[in-house]
Coordinates of C-alpha atoms and ligand atoms in Angstrom, one line a residue:
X1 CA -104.3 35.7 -111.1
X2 CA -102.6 32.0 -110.6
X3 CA -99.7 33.9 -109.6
X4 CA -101.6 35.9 -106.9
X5 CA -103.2 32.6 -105.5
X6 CA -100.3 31.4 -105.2
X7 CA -98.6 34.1 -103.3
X8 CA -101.5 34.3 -101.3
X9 CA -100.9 30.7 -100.4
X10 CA -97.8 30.8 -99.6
X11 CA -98.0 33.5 -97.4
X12 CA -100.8 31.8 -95.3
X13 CA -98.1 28.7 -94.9
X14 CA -95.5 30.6 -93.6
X15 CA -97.7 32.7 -91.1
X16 CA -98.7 29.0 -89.9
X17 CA -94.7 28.2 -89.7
X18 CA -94.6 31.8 -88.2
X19 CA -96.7 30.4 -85.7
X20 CA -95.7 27.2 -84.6
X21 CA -91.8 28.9 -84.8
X22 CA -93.2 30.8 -81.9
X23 CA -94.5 27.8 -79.7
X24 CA -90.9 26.4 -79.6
X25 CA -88.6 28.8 -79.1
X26 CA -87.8 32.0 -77.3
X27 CA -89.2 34.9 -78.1
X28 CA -86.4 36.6 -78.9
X29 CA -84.8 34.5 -80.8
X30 CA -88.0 34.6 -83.1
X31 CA -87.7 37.9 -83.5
X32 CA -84.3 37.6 -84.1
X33 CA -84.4 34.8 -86.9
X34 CA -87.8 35.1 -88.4
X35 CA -88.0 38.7 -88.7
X36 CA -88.7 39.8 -92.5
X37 CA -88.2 36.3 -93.5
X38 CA -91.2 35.3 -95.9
X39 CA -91.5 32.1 -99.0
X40 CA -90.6 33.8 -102.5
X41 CA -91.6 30.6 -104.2
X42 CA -91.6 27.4 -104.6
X43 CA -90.3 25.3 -107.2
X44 CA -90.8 21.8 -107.7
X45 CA -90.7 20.4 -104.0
X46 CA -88.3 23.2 -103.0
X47 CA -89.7 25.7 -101.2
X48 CA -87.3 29.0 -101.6
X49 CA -87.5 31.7 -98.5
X50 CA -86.0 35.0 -98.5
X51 CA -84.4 36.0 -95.4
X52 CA -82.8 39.3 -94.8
X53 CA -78.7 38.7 -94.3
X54 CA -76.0 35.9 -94.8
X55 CA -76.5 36.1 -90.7
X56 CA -80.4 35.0 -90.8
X57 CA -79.4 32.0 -93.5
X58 CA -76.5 30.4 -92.2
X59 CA -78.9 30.3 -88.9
X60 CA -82.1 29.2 -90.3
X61 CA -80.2 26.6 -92.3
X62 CA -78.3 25.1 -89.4
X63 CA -80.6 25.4 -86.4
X64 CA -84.1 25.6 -87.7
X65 CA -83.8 23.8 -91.2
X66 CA -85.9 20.5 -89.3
X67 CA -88.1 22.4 -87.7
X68 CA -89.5 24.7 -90.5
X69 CA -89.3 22.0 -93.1
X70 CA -91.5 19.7 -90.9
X71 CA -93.9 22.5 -90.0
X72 CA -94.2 23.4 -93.9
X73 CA -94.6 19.1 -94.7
X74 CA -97.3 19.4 -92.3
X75 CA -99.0 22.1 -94.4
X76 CA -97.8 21.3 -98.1
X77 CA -96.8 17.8 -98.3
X78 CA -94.9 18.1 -101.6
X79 CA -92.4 20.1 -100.0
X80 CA -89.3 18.0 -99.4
X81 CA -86.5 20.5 -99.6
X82 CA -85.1 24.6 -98.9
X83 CA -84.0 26.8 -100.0
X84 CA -82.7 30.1 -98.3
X85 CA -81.7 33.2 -100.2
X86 CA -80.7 36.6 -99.4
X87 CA -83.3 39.4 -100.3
X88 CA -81.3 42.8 -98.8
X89 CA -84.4 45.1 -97.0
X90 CA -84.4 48.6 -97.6
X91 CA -81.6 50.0 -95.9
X92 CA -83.6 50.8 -92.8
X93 CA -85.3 47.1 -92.6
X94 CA -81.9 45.8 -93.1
X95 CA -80.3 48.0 -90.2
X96 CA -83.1 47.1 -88.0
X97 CA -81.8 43.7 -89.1
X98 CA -78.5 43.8 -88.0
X99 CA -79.6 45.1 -84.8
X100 CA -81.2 41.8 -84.1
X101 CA -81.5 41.1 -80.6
X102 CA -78.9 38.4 -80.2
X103 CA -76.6 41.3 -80.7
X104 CA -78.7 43.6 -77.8
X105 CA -77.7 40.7 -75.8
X106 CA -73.9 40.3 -76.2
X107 CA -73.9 44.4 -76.3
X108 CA -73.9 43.4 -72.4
X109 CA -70.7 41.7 -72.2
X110 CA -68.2 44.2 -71.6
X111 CA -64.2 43.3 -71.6
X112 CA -65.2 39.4 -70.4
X113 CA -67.6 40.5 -67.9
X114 CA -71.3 40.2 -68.3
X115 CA -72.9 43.1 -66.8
X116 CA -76.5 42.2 -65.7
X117 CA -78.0 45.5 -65.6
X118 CA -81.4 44.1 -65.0
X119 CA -80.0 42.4 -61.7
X120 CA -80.0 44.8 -58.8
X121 CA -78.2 43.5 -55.3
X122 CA -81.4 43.5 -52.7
X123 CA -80.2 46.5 -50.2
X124 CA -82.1 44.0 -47.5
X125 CA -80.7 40.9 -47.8
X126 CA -77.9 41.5 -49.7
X127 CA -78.9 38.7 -52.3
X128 CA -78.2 38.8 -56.0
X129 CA -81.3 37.5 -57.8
X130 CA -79.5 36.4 -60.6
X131 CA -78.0 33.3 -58.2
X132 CA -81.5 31.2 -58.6
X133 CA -82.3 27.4 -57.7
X134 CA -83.2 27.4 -61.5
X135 CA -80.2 28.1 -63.3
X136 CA -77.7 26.3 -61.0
X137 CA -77.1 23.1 -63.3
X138 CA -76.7 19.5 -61.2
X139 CA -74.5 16.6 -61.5
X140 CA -72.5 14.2 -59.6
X141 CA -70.2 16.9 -58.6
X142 CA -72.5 18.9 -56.4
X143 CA -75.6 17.2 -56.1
X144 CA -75.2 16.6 -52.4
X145 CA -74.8 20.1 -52.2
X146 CA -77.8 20.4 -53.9
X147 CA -79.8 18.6 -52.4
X148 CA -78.9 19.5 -49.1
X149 CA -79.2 23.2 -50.3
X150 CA -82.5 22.7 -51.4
X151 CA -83.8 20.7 -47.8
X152 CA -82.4 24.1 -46.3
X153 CA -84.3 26.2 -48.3
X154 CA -88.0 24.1 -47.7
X155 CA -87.1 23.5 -44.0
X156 CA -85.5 26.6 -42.6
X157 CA -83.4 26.3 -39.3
X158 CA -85.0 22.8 -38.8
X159 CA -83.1 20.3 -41.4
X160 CA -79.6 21.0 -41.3
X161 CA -78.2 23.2 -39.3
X162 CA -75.5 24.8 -39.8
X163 CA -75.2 24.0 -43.3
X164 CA -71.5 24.3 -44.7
X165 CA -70.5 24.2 -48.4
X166 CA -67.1 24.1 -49.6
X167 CA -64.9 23.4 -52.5
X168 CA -62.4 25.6 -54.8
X169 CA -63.0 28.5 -56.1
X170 CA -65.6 29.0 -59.3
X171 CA -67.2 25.7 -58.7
X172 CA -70.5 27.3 -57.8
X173 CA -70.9 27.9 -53.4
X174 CA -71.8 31.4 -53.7
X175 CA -74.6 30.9 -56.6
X176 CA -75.7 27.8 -54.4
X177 CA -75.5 29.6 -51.2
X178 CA -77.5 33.1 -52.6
X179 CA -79.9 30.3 -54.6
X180 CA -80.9 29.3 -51.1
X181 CA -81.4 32.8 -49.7
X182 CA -83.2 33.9 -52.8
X183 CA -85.7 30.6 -52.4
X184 CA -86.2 31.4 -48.5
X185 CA -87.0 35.1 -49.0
X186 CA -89.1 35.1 -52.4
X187 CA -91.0 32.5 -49.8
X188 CA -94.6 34.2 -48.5
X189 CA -93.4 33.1 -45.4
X190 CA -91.1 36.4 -45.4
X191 CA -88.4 34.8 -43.5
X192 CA -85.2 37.4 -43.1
X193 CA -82.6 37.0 -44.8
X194 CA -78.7 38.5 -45.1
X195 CA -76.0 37.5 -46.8
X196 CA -72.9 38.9 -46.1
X197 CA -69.1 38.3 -47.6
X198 CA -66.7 37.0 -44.5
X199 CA -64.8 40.8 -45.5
X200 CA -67.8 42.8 -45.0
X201 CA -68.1 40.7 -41.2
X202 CA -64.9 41.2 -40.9
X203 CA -64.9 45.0 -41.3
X204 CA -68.4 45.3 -39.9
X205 CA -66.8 44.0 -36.4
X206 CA -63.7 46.3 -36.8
X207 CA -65.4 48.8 -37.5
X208 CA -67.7 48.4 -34.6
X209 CA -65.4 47.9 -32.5
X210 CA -63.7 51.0 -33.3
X211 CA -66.4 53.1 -33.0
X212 CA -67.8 51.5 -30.0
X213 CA -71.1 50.7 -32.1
X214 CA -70.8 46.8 -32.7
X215 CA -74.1 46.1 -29.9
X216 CA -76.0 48.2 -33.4
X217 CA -74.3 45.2 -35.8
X218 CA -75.0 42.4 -33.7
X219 CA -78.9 43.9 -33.0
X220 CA -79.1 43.8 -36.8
X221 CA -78.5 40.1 -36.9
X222 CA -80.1 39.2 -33.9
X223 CA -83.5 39.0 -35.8
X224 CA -82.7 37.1 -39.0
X225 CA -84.2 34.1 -39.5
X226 CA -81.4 33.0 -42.5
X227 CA -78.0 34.4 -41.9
X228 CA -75.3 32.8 -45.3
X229 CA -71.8 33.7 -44.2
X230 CA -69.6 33.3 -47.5
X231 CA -65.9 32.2 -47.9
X232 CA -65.8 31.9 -43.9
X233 CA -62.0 30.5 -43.9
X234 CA -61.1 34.2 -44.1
X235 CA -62.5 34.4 -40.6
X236 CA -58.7 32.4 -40.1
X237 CA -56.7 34.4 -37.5
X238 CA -58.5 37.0 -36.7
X239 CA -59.4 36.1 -33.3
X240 CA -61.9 39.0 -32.3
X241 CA -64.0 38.1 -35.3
X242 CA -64.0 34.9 -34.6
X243 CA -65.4 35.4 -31.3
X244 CA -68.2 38.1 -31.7
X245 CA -69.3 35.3 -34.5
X246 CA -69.1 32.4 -31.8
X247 CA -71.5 34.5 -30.1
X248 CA -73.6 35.6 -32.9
X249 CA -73.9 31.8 -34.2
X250 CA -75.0 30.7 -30.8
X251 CA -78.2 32.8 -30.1
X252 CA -79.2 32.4 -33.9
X253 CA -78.8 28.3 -33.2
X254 CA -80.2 28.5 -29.4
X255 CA -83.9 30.2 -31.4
X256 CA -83.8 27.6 -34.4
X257 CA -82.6 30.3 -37.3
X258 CA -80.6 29.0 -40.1
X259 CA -77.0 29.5 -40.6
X260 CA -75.4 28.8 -43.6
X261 CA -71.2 29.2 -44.2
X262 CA -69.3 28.7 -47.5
X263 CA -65.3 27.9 -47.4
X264 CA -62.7 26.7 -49.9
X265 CA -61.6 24.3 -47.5
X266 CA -63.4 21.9 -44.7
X267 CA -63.8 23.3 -41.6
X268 CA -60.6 20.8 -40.4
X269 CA -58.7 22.5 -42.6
X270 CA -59.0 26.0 -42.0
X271 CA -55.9 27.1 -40.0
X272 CA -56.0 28.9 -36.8
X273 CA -60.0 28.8 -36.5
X274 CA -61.0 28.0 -33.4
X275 CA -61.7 24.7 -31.8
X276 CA -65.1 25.9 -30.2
X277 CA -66.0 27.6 -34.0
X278 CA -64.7 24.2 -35.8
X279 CA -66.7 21.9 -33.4
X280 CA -69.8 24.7 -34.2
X281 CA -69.3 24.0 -37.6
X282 CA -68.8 20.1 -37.5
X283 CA -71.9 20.3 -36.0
X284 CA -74.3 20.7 -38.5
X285 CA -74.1 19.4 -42.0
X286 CA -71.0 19.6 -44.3
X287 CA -71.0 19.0 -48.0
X288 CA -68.5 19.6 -51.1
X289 CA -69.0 20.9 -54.5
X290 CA -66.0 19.0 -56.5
X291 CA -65.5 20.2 -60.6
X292 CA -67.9 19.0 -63.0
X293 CA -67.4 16.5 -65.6
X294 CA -67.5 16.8 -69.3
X295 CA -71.5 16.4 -70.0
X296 CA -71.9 18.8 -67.1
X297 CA -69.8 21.4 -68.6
X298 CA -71.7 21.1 -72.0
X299 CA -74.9 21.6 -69.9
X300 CA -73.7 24.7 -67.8
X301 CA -72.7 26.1 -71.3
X302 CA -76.1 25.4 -73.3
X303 CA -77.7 26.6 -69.7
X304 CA -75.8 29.9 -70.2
X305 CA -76.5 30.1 -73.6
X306 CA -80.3 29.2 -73.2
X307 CA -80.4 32.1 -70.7
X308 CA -79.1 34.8 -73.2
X309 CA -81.3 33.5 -75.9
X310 CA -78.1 33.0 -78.1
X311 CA -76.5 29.6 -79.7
X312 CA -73.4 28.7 -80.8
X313 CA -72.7 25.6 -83.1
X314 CA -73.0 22.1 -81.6
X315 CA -69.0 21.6 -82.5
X316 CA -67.6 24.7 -81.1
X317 CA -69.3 23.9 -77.6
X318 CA -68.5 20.2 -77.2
X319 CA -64.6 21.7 -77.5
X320 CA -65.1 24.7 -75.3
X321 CA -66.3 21.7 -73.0
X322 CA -64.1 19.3 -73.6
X323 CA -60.8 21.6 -73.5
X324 CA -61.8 24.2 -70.3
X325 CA -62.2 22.3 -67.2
X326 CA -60.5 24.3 -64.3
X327 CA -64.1 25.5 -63.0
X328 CA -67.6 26.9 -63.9
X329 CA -66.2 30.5 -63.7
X330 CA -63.3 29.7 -66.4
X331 CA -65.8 27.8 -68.4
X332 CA -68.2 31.3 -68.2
X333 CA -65.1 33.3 -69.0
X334 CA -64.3 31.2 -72.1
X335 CA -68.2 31.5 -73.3
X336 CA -68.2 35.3 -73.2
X337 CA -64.8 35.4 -75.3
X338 CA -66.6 33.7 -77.8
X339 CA -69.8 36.0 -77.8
X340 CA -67.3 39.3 -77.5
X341 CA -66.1 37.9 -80.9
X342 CA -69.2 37.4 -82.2
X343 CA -70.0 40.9 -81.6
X344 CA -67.2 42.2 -82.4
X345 CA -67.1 40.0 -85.9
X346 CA -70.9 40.3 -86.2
X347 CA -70.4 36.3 -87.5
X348 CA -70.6 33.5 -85.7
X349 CA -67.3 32.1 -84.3
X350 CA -66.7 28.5 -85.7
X351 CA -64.7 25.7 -84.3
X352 CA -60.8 27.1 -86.0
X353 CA -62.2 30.6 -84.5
X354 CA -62.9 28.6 -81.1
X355 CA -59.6 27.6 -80.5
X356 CA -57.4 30.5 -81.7
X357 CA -59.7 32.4 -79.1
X358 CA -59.8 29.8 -76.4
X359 CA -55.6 28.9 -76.3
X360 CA -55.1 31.1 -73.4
X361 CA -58.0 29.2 -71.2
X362 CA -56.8 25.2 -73.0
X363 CA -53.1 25.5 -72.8
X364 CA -53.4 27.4 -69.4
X365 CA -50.8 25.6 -67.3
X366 CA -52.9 25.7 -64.5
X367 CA -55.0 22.5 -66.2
X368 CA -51.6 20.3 -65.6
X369 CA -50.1 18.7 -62.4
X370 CA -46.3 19.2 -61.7
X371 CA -44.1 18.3 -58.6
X372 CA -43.9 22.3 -57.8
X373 CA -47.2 22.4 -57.9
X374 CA -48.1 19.3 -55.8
X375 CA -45.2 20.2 -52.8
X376 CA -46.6 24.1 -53.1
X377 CA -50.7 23.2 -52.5
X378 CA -50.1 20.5 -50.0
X379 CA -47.7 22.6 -47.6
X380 CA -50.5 25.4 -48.1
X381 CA -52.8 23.5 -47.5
X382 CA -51.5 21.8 -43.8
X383 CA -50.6 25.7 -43.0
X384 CA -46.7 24.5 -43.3
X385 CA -43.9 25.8 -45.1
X386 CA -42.5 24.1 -47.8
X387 CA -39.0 23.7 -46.6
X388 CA -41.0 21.7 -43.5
X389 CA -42.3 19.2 -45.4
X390 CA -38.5 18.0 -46.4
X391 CA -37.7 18.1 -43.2
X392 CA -36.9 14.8 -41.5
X393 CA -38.9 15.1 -38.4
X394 CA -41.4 12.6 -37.0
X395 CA -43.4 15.6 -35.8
X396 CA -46.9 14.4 -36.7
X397 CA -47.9 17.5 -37.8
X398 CA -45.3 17.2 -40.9
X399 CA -45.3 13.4 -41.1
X400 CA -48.6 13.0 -42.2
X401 CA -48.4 15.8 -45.0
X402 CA -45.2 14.5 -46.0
X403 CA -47.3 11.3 -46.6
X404 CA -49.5 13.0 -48.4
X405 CA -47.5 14.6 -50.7
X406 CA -45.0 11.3 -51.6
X407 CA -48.5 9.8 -52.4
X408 CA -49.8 12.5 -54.6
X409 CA -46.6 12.4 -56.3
X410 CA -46.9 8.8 -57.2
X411 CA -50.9 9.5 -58.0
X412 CA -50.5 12.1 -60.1
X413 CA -47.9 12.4 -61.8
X414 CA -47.0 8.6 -61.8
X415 CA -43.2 9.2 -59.8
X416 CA -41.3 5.8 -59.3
X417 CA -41.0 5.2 -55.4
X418 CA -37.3 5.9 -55.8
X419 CA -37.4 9.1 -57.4
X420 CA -39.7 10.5 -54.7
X421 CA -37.0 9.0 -52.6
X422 CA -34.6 11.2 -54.2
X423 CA -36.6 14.3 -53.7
X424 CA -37.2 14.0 -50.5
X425 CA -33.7 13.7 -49.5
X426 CA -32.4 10.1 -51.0
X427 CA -34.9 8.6 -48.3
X428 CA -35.0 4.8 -48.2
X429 CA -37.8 4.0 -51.0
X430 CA -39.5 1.5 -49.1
X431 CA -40.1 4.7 -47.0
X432 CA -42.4 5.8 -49.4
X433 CA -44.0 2.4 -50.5
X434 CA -45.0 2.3 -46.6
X435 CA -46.3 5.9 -46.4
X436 CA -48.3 5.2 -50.1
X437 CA -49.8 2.4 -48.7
X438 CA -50.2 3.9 -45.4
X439 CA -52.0 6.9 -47.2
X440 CA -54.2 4.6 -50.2
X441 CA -55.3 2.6 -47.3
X442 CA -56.6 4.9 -44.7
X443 CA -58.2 7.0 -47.4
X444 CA -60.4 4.1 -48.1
X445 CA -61.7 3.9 -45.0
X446 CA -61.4 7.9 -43.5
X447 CA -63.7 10.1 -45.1
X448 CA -62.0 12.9 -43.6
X449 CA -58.8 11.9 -45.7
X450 CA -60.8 11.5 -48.7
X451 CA -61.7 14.7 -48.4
X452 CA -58.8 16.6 -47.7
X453 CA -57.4 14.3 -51.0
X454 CA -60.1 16.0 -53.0
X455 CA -59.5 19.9 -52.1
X456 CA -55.9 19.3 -52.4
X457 CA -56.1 17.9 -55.7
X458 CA -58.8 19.9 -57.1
X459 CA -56.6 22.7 -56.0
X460 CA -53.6 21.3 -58.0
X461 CA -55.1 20.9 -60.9
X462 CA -57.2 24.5 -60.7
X463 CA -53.8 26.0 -60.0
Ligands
LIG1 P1 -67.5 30.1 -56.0 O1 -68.4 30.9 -55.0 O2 -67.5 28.6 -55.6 O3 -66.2 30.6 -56.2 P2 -69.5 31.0 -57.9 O4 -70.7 30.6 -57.2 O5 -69.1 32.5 -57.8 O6 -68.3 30.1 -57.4 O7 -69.6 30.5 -59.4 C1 -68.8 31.1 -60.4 C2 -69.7 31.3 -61.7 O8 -70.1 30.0 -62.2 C3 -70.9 32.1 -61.4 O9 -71.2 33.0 -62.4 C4 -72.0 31.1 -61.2 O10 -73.3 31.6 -61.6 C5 -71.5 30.0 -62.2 N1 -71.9 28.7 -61.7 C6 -71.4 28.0 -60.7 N2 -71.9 26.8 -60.5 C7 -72.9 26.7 -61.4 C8 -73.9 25.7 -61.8 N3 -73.9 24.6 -61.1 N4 -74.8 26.0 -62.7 C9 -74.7 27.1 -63.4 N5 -73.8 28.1 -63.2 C10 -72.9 27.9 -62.2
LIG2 MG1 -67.8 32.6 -53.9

């Protein structure tokens, strides 16, 4: 009879911890950690609870020890201590076990890539809803782009216009870019919106052209009221594109509608654009995204995680942080190679698992500066040839890269002023000391330099 008391008892305290487990967290992660989890006993001020698998108690021990010890205190306060031990289920109870729903959830990473299934690409707009305002972390490195994104997407047409994001690649434009569209078209309001890839503009004027039907493409656009343009330096060079869009921007901009572009460069920097398109462009609003730091990187991982319902240890995340810093789709990439593991493993991957998986995306090379690398970006970047920028021209067009690149030597990778000499053909060193200077000076007063400095060495450093 005492027995059954108090087993009754204990029951009733952990259906209260049952309940208050629910109140903070997730839903499925309750029903992945609590399930068939009840108190056996308690002994002195040890309460002992059986849980179903070595899985369930290394969890409960390290994420939710606090939580359920307070909620218990609360209850029973004699209790000062857990205990977790392994009571196997029948076999079907523990089978349902192990397919707990954390693993439902990494079943939908496939070879690196995450398939979102439950995502379907509007056939209006074009938008992906899974690029939303609300998972798009902020920091230092993209908060202008934020913020400006955000204006857009409260003020269409009237704020900034046209709005133009760029930066290197994985550092977040096209989730800003479709965040926007999502916000404007979710809006009551029902403002039209497309998003279209510069390819598909690209083909959709060849295309039209060729089959004498582009009037039926440029009708289509001619009623949006939000038109997002992505990765719009691939309009470079291809002059027929770049005029059916001159005229395309214009009438959307002549009735107030909303143009937004994306780039991995400023529009200053795309080559062979056109100067009426550039002006166009240069005419509205342009901001960068740049590569997040170190706390934003843990954030955009416990973001991810937080969205999957999953966690990883504290230990194994500050490293995937600290050690993968190319950009935000590396850092991704990294993240599901740990939760293929842990499917595959059906165990959590700890820190020594961590880096045996991550060495590919740590010692990637692309994460270091080198002279090759510096000389190869910067002639890329200034649409020249390498050989040109060894050249000994006063052209200005190759001067002022050559500048650059004598400067980013000495920057980056810390080059004595007579060893860049030396590379650049046994010039006079105080030859480079001027064009350093020349270079460190004007970018404290040109924001256009500043800029370009930015791409270029984000780009060296992202490889
Ligand atoms: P880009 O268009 O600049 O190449 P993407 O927008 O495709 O980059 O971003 C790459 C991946 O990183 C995407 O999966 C995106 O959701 C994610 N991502 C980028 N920026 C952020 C952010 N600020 N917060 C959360 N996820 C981000
Ligand atoms: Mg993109």
């Amino acid at each position: 009879m005492q027995y059954c008391h108090l087993f009754m008892e204990n029951s009733e305290i952990w259906k209260s911890v049952l309940a208050q487990m629910q109140l903070h967290i997730s839903k499925a992660n309750f029903a992945t950690w609590f399930q068939n989890t009840e108190i056996i006993s308690k002994e002195d001020e040890k309460m002992i609870i059986s849980v179903p698998n070595a899985f369930s108690k290394e969890w409960l021990k390290n994420k939710y020890y606090k939580l359920i010890l307070k909620t218990i205190h609360d209850t029973d306060n004699s209790v000062k201590e857990l205990e977790f031990v392994i009571k196997p289920q029948s076999l079907k109870n523990f089978n349902a076990v192990k397919e707990v729903k954390v693993l439902e959830e990494i079943e939908k990473i496939d070879a690196g890539q995450l398939k979102f299934d439950e995502f379907k690409i509007n056939k209006e707009t074009n938008l992906n809803p899974r690029y939303t305002f609300e998972n798009f972390v902020v920091g230092s490195f993209n908060e202008l782009a934020y913020a400006a994104g955000l204006a857009v997407s409260e003020n269409v047409g009237n704020t900034y216009n046209p709005l133009f994001i760029y930066g290197g690649v994985g550092l977040g434009k096209t989730h800003l870019i479709q965040a926007i569209g999502n916000k404007v078209s979710d809006n009551p309001k029902k403002k039209k919106v497309r998003y279209i890839s510069s390819e598909k503009f690209v083909s959709s004027i060849v295309s039209g052209i060729r089959n004498h039907n582009i009037d039926i493409f440029k009708a289509s656009l001619s009623s949006i009221d939000l038109l997002i343009i992505d990765d719009i330096q691939f309009l470079a060079g291809k002059d027929k594109t770049q005029e059916e869009f001159f005229h395309t921007f214009n009438s959307l901009y002549e009735k107030n509608k909303q143009i937004i572009l994306s780039s991995d460069k400023p529009p200053n920097a795309i080559p062979e654009l056109e100067e009426r398109l550039r002006s166009r462009f240069e005419g509205g609003m342009i901001v960068d995204v740049s590569l997040p730091d170190y706390e934003t990187r843990l954030a955009i991982l416990k973001t991810k995680l937080q969205e999957k319902n999953i966690s990883l240890p504290d230990d194994v995340l500050e490293y995937v942080a600290s050690n993968v810093k190319k950009n935000i789709r590396e850092l991704e990439g990294a993240l599901n190679s740990l939760l293929i593991c842990y499917k595959t493993n059906n165990a959590v991957p700890d820190l020594e698992t961590t880096k045996k998986l991550l060495k590919n995306f740590v010692f990637s090379p692309f994460n270091v500066a080198n002279y090759k690398k510096i000389i190869e970006i910067v002639a890329k970047f200034y649409n020249l040839e390498e050989k040109n920028l060894f050249n000994p021209t006063r052209r200005k067009e190759i001067v002022r890269p050559r500048q650059i690149a004598m400067f980013l030597l000495r920057e980056e990778l810390k080059y004595s002023f007579p060893a860049i000499a030396r590379k650049f053909g046994g010039k006079d060193h105080t030859t480079v000391i001027y064009a350093h200077k020349k270079i460190f000076q004007e970018s404290q007063e040109n924001n256009k330099l500043t800029e370009e400095l930015n791409v270029i060495k984000q780009r060296v450093y992202s490889g």
